[in-house]
Coordinates of C-alpha atoms in Angstrom, one line a residue:
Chain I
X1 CA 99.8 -17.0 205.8
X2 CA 100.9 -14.2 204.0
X3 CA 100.3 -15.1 200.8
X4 CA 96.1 -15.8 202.4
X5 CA 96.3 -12.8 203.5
X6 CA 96.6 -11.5 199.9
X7 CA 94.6 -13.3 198.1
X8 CA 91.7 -12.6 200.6
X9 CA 91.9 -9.0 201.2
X10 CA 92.0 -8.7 197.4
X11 CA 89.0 -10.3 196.5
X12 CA 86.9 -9.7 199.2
X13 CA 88.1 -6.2 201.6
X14 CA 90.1 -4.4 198.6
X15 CA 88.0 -5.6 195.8
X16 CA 89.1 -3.6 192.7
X17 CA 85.9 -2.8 191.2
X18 CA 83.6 -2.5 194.6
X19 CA 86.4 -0.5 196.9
X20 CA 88.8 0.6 194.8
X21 CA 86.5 2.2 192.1
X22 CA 89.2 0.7 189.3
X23 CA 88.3 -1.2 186.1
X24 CA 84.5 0.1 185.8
X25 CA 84.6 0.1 182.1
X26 CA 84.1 -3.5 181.2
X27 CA 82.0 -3.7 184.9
X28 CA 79.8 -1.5 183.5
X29 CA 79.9 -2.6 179.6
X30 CA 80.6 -6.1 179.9
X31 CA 77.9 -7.4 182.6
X32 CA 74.1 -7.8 180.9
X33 CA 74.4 -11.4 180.9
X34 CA 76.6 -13.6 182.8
X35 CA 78.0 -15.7 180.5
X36 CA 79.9 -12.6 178.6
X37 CA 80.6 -11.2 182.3
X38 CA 82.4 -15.0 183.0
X39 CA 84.7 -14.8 180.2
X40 CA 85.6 -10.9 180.7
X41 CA 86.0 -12.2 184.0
X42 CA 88.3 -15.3 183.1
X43 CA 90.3 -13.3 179.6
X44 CA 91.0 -10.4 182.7
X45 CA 92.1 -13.0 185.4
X46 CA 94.5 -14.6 182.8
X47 CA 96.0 -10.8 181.7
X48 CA 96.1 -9.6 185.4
X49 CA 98.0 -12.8 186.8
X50 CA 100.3 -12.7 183.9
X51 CA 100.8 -9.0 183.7
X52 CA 102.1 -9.2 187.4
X53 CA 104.6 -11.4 187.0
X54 CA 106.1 -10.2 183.8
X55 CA 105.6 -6.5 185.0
X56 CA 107.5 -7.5 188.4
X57 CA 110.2 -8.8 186.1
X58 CA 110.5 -6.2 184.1
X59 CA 110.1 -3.9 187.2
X60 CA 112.6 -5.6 189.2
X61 CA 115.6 -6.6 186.3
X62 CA 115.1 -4.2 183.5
X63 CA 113.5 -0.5 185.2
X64 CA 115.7 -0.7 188.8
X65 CA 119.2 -1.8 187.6
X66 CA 118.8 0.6 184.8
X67 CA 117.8 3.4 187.2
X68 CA 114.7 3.5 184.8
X69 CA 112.2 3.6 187.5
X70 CA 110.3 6.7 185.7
X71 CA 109.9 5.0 182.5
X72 CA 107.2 2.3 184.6
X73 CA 103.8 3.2 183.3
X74 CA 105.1 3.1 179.8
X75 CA 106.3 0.0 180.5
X76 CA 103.8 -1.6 181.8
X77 CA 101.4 -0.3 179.6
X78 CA 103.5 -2.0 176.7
X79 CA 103.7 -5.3 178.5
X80 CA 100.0 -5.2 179.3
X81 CA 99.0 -4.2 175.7
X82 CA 101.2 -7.0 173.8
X83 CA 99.8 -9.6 176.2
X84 CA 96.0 -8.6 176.0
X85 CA 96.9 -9.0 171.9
X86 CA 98.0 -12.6 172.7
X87 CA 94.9 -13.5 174.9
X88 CA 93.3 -12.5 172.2
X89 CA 94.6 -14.6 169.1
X90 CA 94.4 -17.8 172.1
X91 CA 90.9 -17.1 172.3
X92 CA 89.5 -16.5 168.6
X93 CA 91.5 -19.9 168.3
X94 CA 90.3 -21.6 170.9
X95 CA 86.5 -20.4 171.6
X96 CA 85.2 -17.8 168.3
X97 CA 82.2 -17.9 170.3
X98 CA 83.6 -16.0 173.3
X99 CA 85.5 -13.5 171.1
X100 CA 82.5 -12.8 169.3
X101 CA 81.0 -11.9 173.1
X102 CA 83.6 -10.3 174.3
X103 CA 83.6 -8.1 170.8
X104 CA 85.2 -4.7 171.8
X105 CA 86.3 -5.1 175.5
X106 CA 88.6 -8.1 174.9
X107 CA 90.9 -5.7 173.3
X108 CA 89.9 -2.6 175.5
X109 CA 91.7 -4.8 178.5
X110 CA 94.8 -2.7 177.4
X111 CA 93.3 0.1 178.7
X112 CA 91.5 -1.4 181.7
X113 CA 92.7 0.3 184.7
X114 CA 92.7 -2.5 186.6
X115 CA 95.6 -4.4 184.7
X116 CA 98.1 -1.6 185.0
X117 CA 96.3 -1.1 188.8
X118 CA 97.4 -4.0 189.9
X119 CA 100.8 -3.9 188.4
X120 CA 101.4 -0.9 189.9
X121 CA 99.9 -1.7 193.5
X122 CA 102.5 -4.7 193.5
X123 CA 105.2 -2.5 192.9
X124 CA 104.2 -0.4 195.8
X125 CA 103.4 -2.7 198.1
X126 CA 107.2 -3.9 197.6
X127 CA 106.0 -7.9 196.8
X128 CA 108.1 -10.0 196.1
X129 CA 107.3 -12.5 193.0
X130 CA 104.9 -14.7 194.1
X131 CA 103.3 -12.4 196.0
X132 CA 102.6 -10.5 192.8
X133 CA 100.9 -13.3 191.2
X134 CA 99.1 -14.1 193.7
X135 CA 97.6 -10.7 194.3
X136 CA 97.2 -10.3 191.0
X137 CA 95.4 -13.4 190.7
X138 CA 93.3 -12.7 193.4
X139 CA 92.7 -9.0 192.6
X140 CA 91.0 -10.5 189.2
X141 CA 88.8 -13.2 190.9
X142 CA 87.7 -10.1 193.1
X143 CA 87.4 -8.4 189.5
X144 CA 85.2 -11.8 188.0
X145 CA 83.0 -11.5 191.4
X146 CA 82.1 -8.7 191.6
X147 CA 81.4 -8.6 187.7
X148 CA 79.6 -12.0 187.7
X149 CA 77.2 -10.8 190.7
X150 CA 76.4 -7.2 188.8
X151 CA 75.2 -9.4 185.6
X152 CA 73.4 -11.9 187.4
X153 CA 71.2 -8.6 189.2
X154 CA 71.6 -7.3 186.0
X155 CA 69.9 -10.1 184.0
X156 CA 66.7 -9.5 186.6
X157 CA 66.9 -6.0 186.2
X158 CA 66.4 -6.2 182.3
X159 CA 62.9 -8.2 183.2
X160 CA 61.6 -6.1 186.4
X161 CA 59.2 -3.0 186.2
X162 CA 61.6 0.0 186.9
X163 CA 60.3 3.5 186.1
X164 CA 61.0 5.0 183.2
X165 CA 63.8 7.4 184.0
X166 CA 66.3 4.6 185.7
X167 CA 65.9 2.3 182.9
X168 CA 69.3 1.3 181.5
X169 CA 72.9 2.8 183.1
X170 CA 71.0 4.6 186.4
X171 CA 69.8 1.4 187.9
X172 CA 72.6 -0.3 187.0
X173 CA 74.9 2.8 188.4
X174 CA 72.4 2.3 191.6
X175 CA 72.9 -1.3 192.1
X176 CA 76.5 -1.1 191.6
X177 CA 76.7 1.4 194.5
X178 CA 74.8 -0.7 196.7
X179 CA 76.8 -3.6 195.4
X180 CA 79.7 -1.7 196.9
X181 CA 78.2 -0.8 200.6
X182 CA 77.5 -4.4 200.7
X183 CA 81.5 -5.2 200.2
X184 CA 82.1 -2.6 202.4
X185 CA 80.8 -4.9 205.2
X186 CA 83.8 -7.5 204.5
X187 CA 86.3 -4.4 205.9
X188 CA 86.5 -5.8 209.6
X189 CA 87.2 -9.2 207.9
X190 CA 91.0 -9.4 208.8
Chain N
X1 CA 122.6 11.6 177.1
X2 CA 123.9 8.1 178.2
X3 CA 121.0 7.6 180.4
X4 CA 118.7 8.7 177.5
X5 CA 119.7 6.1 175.3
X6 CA 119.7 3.4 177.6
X7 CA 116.0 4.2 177.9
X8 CA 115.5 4.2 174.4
X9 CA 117.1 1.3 173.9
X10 CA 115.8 -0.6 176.8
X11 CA 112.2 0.3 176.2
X12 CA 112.6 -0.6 172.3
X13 CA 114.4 -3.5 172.9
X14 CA 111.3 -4.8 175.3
X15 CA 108.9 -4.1 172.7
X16 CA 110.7 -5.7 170.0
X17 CA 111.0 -8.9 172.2
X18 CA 107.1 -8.5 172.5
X19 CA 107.0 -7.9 168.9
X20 CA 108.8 -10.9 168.7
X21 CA 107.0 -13.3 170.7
X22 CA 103.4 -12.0 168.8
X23 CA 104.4 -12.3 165.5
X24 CA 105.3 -16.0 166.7
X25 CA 101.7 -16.3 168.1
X26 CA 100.1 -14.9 165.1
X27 CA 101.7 -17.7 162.9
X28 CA 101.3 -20.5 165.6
X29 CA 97.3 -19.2 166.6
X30 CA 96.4 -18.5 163.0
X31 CA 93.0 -19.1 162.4
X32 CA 91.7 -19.8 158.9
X33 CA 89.1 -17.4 158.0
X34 CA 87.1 -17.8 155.1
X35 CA 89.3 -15.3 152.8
X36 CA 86.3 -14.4 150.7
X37 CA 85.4 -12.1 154.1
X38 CA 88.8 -10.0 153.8
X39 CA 87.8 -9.4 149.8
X40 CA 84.2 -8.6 150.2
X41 CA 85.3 -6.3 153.5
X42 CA 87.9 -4.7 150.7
X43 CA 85.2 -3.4 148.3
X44 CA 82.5 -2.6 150.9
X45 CA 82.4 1.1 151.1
X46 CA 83.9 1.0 155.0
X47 CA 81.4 3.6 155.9
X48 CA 80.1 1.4 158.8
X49 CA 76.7 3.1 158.7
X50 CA 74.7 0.5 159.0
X51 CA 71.8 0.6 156.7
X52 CA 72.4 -3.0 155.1
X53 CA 70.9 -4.0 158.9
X54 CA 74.3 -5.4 160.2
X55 CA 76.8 -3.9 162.5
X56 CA 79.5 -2.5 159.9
X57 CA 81.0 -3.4 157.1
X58 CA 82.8 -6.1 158.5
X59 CA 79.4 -7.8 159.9
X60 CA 77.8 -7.3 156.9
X61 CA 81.1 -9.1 154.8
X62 CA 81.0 -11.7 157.3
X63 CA 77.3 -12.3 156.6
X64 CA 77.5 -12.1 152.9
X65 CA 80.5 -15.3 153.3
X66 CA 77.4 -16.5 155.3
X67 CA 74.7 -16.2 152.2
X68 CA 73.3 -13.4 152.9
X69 CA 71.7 -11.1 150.3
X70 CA 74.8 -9.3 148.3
X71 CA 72.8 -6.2 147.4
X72 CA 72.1 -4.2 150.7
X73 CA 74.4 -1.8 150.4
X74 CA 72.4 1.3 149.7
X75 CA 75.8 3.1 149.8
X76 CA 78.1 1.5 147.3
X77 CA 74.9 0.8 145.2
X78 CA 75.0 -1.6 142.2
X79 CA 78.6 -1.0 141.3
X80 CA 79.6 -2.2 145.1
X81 CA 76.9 -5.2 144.8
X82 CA 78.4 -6.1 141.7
X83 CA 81.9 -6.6 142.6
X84 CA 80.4 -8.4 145.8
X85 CA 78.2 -10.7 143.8
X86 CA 81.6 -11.2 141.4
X87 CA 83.5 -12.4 144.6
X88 CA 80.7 -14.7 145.6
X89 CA 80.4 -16.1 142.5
X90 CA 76.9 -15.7 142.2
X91 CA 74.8 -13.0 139.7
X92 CA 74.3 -9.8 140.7
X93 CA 71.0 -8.9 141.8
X94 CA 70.0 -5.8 140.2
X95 CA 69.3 -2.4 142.6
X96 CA 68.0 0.4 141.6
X97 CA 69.6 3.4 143.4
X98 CA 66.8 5.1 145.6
X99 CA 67.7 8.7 146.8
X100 CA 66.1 10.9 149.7
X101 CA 63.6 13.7 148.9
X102 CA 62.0 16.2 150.9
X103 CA 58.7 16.4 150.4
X104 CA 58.0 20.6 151.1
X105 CA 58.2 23.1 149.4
X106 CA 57.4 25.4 152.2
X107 CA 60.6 27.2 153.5
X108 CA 60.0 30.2 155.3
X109 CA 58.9 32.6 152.5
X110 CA 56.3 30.3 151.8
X111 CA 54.7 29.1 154.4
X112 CA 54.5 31.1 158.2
X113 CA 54.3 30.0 161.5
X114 CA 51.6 29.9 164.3
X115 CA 53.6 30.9 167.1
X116 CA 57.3 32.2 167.9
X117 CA 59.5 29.0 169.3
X118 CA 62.4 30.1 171.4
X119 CA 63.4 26.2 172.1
X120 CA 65.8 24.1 171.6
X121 CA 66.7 24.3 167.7
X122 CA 65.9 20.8 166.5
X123 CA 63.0 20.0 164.6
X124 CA 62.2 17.2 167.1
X125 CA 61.9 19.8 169.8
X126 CA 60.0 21.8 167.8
X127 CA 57.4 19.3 166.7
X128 CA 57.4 18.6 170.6
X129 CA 55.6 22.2 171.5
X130 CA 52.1 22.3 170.1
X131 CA 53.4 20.4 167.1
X132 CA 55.5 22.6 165.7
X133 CA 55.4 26.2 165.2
X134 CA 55.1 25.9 161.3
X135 CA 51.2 26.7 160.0
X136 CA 51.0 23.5 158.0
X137 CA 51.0 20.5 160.1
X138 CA 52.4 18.7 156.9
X139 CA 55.3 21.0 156.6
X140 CA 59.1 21.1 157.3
X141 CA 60.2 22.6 160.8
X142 CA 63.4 23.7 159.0
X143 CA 65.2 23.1 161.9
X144 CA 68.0 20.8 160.2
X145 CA 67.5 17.7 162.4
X146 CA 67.6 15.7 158.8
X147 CA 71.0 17.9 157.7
X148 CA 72.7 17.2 161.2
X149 CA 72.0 13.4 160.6
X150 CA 73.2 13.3 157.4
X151 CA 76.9 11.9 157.4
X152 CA 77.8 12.1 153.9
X153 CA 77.1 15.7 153.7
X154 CA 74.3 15.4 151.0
X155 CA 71.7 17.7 153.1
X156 CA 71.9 21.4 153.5
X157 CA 69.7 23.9 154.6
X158 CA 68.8 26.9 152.2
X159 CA 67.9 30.0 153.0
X160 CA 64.5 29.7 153.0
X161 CA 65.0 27.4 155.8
X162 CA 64.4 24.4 153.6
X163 CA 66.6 21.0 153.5
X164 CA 68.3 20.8 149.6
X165 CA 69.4 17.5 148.6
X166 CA 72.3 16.5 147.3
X167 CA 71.5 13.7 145.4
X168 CA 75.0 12.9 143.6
X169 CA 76.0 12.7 147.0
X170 CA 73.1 10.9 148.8
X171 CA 73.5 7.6 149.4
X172 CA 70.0 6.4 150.3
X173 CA 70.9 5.7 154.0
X174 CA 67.4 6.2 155.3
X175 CA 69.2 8.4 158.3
X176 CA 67.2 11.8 157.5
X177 CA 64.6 9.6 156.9
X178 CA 64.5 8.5 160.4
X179 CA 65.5 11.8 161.4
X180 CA 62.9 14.0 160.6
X181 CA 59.9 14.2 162.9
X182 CA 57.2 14.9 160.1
X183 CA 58.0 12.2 158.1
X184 CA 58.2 14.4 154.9
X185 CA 62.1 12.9 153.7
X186 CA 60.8 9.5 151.6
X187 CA 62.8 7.3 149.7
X188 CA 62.1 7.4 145.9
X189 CA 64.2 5.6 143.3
X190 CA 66.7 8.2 141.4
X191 CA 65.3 7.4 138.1
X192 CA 62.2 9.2 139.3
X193 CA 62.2 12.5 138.1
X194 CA 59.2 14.1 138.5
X195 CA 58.0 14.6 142.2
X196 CA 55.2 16.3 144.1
X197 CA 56.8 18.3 146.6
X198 CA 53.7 18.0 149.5
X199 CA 52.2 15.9 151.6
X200 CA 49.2 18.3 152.7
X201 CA 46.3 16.5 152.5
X202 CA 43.8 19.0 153.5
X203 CA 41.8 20.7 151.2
X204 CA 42.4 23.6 149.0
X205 CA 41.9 26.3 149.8
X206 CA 43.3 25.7 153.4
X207 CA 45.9 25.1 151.9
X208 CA 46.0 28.7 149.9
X209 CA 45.4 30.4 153.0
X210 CA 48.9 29.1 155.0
X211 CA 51.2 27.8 151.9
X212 CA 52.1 29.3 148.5
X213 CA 53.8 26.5 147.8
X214 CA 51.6 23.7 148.6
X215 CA 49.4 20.9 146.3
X216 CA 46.1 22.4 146.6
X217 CA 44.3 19.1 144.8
X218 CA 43.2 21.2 141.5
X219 CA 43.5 18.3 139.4
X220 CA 45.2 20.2 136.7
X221 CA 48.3 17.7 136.4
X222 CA 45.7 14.8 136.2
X223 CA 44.3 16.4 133.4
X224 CA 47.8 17.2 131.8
X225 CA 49.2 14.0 132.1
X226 CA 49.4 11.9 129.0
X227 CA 50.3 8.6 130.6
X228 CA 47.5 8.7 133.4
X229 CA 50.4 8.2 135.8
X230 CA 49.5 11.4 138.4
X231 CA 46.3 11.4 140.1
X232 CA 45.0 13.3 143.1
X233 CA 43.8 11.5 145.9
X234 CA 42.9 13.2 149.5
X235 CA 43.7 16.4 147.8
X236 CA 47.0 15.6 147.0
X237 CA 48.2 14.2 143.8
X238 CA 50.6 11.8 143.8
X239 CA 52.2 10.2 140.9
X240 CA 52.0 6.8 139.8
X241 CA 56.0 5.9 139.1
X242 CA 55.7 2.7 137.3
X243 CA 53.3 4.9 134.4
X244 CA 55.0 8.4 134.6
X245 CA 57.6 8.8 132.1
X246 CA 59.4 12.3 133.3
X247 CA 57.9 14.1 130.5
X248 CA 57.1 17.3 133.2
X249 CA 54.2 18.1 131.5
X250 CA 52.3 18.4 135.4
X251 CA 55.6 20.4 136.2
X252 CA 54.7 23.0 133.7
X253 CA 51.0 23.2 134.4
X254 CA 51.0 23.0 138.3
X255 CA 49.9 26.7 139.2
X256 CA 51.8 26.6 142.7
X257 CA 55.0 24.7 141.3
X258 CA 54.7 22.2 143.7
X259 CA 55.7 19.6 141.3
X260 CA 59.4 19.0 140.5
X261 CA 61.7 17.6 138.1
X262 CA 65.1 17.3 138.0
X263 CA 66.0 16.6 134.2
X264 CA 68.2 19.4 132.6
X265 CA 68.0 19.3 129.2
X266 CA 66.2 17.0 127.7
X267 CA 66.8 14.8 124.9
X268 CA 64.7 15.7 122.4
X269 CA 63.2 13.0 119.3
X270 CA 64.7 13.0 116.1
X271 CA 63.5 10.8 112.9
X272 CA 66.2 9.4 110.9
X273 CA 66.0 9.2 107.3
X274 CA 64.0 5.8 107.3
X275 CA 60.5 7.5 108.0
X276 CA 58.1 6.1 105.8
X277 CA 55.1 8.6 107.1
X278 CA 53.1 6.2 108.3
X279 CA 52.2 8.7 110.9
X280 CA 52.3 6.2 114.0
X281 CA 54.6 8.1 115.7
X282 CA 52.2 11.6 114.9
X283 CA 49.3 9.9 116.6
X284 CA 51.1 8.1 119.7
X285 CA 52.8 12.0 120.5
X286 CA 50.9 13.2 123.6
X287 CA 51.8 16.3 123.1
X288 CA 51.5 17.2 119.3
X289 CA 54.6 18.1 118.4
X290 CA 55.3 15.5 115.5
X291 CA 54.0 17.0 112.0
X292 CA 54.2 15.3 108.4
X293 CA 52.0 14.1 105.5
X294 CA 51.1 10.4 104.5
X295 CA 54.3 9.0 103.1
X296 CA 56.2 12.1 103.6
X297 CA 58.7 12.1 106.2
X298 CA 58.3 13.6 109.9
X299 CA 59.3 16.0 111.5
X300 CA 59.5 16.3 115.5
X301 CA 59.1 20.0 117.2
X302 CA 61.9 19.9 119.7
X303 CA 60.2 23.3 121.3
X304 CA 57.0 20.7 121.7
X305 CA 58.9 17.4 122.4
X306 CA 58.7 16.5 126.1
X307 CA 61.1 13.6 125.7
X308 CA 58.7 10.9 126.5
X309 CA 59.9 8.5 123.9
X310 CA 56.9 7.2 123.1
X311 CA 57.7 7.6 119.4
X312 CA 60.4 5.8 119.6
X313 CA 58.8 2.8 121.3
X314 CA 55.6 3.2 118.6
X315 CA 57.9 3.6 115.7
X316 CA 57.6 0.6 113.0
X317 CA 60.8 1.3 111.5
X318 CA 62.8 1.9 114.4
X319 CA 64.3 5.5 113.1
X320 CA 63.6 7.7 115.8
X321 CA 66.3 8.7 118.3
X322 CA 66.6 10.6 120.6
X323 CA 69.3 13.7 120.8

């Protein structure tokens, strides 16, 4: 129950991107089409869910016992950036297609605030293992969501009549507020 | 000092595991790329600018290894294109260099303005109020939007407010091309030596009245021009490159020096010891500046010679060089 309670409230009532305000560089640079959006979305989701278990390791059995508690965001940081490098040789392997349209932001996941966010929320929140992954699994669905649903209204935006000063990053800026009043609404959820 | 090097040694020792484990993945996840794309990305000048039409230098090696075209680099020019056509294994194709040139000769002292501007200091800006604040519509603003686009540092601005470029430096990028709201920067090949520095196309004495240092249509390099390569048209000349031969005989007849040339000293005819006198070389010479009797040898006038080589070309004998 717990562990639904997690993986709910992340996507949906602490959404990273919509209520937290974390991880708005690839929102923002990542979401004209969906398809790019979907695999930002899915190389993120992988990096998050790992990054939470291996930073609660590291956390837990490496920074505690050594009373090295104030060397964390270094830490992490380190963990996060050598995994985003092995997401990355996985996927120009596997799919040169989506590494062509991820181009830049695959490797600008090290510095997405939302990795080392969640890390660091999973720490605070004193979960155990599990509990990690699974809120940092959920927190990136929530992530892929919200990112997926920008570029969709994105994609329509690119064909409708705006005026001429909101063109671009100001409508998009716009819809992503509204985007985030409309999230707001899943607050009484639980 | 215990506790520092625990961290040390802990933090190192995490990233060297991580080290570890990625230099496994990089050999496990190694993905052949064609190895021609590392080469060609090797003698690319890595300037990233863009002007081949493809995003950097990598794009553009990745699209060469493609097929594409191996002489769009403007930057790294034929020497670049041939060590690219080399690696492809296909002949080069020949590029001739082509070099920005501002096409005023109006700075400040020569040519005045209509109103005071107090705006913003760019030339685009400039051009926005009224169109510009300079008298001739043709003119440079002076405002430097072409030297602040420049990023190889081959534009500066003179003191007469005008753009000077550097053309050793100048890599044809097309930037202060695109830069300049007047459209007076053009591209022109560097072998082109001669240039009419104007674009006014309004009559004469208009001209006279706002520019000193204007084309004002006289005709006077039509008339001076041996080769029928510069004619004025609009009342503007304009020269014909694939008939001039940089001889500068227009430069040194244009009465408002609006036509340029960039040769220092010229090399100047000389006939070898082979003349024959059959005076072909005395009647091709525009200029008049070869002298000599029926089978006597010539001799050239270097003070007349305007290195046009047209001797050399008519010569029967082949004797005439130029020093």
């Amino acid at each position: 129950m717990n562990l639904l309670i997690i993986f709910i409230g992340a996507i949906l009532i602490n959404n990273f991107v919509l209520s937290r305000t974390i991880g708005i560089c690839p929102f923002l640079g990542v979401s004209k089409q969906v398809e790019t959006a979907t695999g930002m979305g899915l190389a993120v989701t992988f990096v998050m869910t790992v990054a939470s278990a291996v930073t609660w390791v590291v956390q837990t059995y490496v920074l505690e016992r050594f009373g090295l508690v104030y060397l964390q965001t270094v830490a992490f940081i380190l963990v996060i950036a050598a995994l985003v490098q092995f997401v990355e040789m996985v996927i120009l392997k596997s799919s040169p297609t989506l590494y062509q349209a991820l181009g830049v932001y695959l490797p600008l996941i090290t510095t997405n605030c939302a990795v080392l966010g969640v890390t660091i929320l999973n720490i605070d929140s004193k979960y155990n293992l599990l509990e990690s992954m699974v809120h940092g699994f959920a927190a990136a669905l929530g992530f892929t969501l919200a990112i997926v649903i920008f570029a969709g209204i994105r994609e329509r935006l690119a064909l409708a009549d705006i005026p001429k000063p909101f063109e671009g990053f100001p409508i998009a800026l716009i819809t992503a507020s509204l985007l985030s009043i409309a999230f707001l609404g899943f607050q009484g959820l639980l | 000092m215990i506790r520092v090097i625990t961290a040390i040694s802990i933090l190192g020792g995490i990233g060297a595991l991580f080290g570890a484990l990625l230099a496994y993945a990089a050999k496990r996840f190694a993905v052949e790329t064609d190895p021609r794309v590392d080469q060609l990305l090797g003698v690319l000048p890595g300037a990233n600018c863009g002007a081949c039409g493809y995003p950097g230098c990598s794009g553009y090696a990745a699209a060469i290894a493609q097929g594409a075209p191996t002489n769009l680099c403007p930057v790294g020019g034929a020497s670049v294109a041939a060590k690219v056509a080399e690696i492809m294994g296909v002949a080069a194709d020949t590029m001739e260099r082509q070099v920005a040139t501002v096409y005023c000769r109006g700075g400040k002292a020569e040519c005045g303005t209509r109103f005071q501007y107090d705006g913003i200091p760019t030339c685009k800006a400039a051009q926005a109020v009224g169109g510009g604040d300079k008298l001739c519509t043709y003119g440079c603003l002076g405002y430097g939007d072409c030297f602040r686009a420049c990023t190889f540092d081959a534009i500066h601005m003179d003191e007469n407010g005008l753009p000077v470029i550097d053309e050793d430096k100048c890599t044809g990028c097309k930037r202060c091309v695109l830069a300049c709201p007047r459209n007076i920067i053009g591209m022109r090949p560097a072998s082109a030596l001669v240039q009419v520095r104007c674009l006014s196309e309004a009559k004469g004495r208009d001209v006279r009245a706002i520019c000193s240092a204007g084309c004002i249509g006289c005709g006077l390099c039509e008339k001076a021009c041996p080769f029928d390569a510069i004619h004025v048209h609009n009342n503007l000349a304009s020269i014909d490159y694939s008939k001039c031969r940089n001889c500068g005989l227009c430069v040194s007849k244009c009465p408002t020096k609006v036509i340029v040339e960039q040769l220092g000293t010229r090399p100047k005819a000389v006939i070898g010891d082979d003349c024959v006198g059959c005076t072909v070389c005395k009647k091709a010479c525009p200029v008049g500046a070869i002298s000599g009797e029926l089978k006597a040898k010539h001799v050239v006038d270097p003070d007349k010679c305007v290195s046009c080589k047209l001797c050399v070309e008519k010569c029967p004998k082949k004797t005439i060089t130029m020093q």
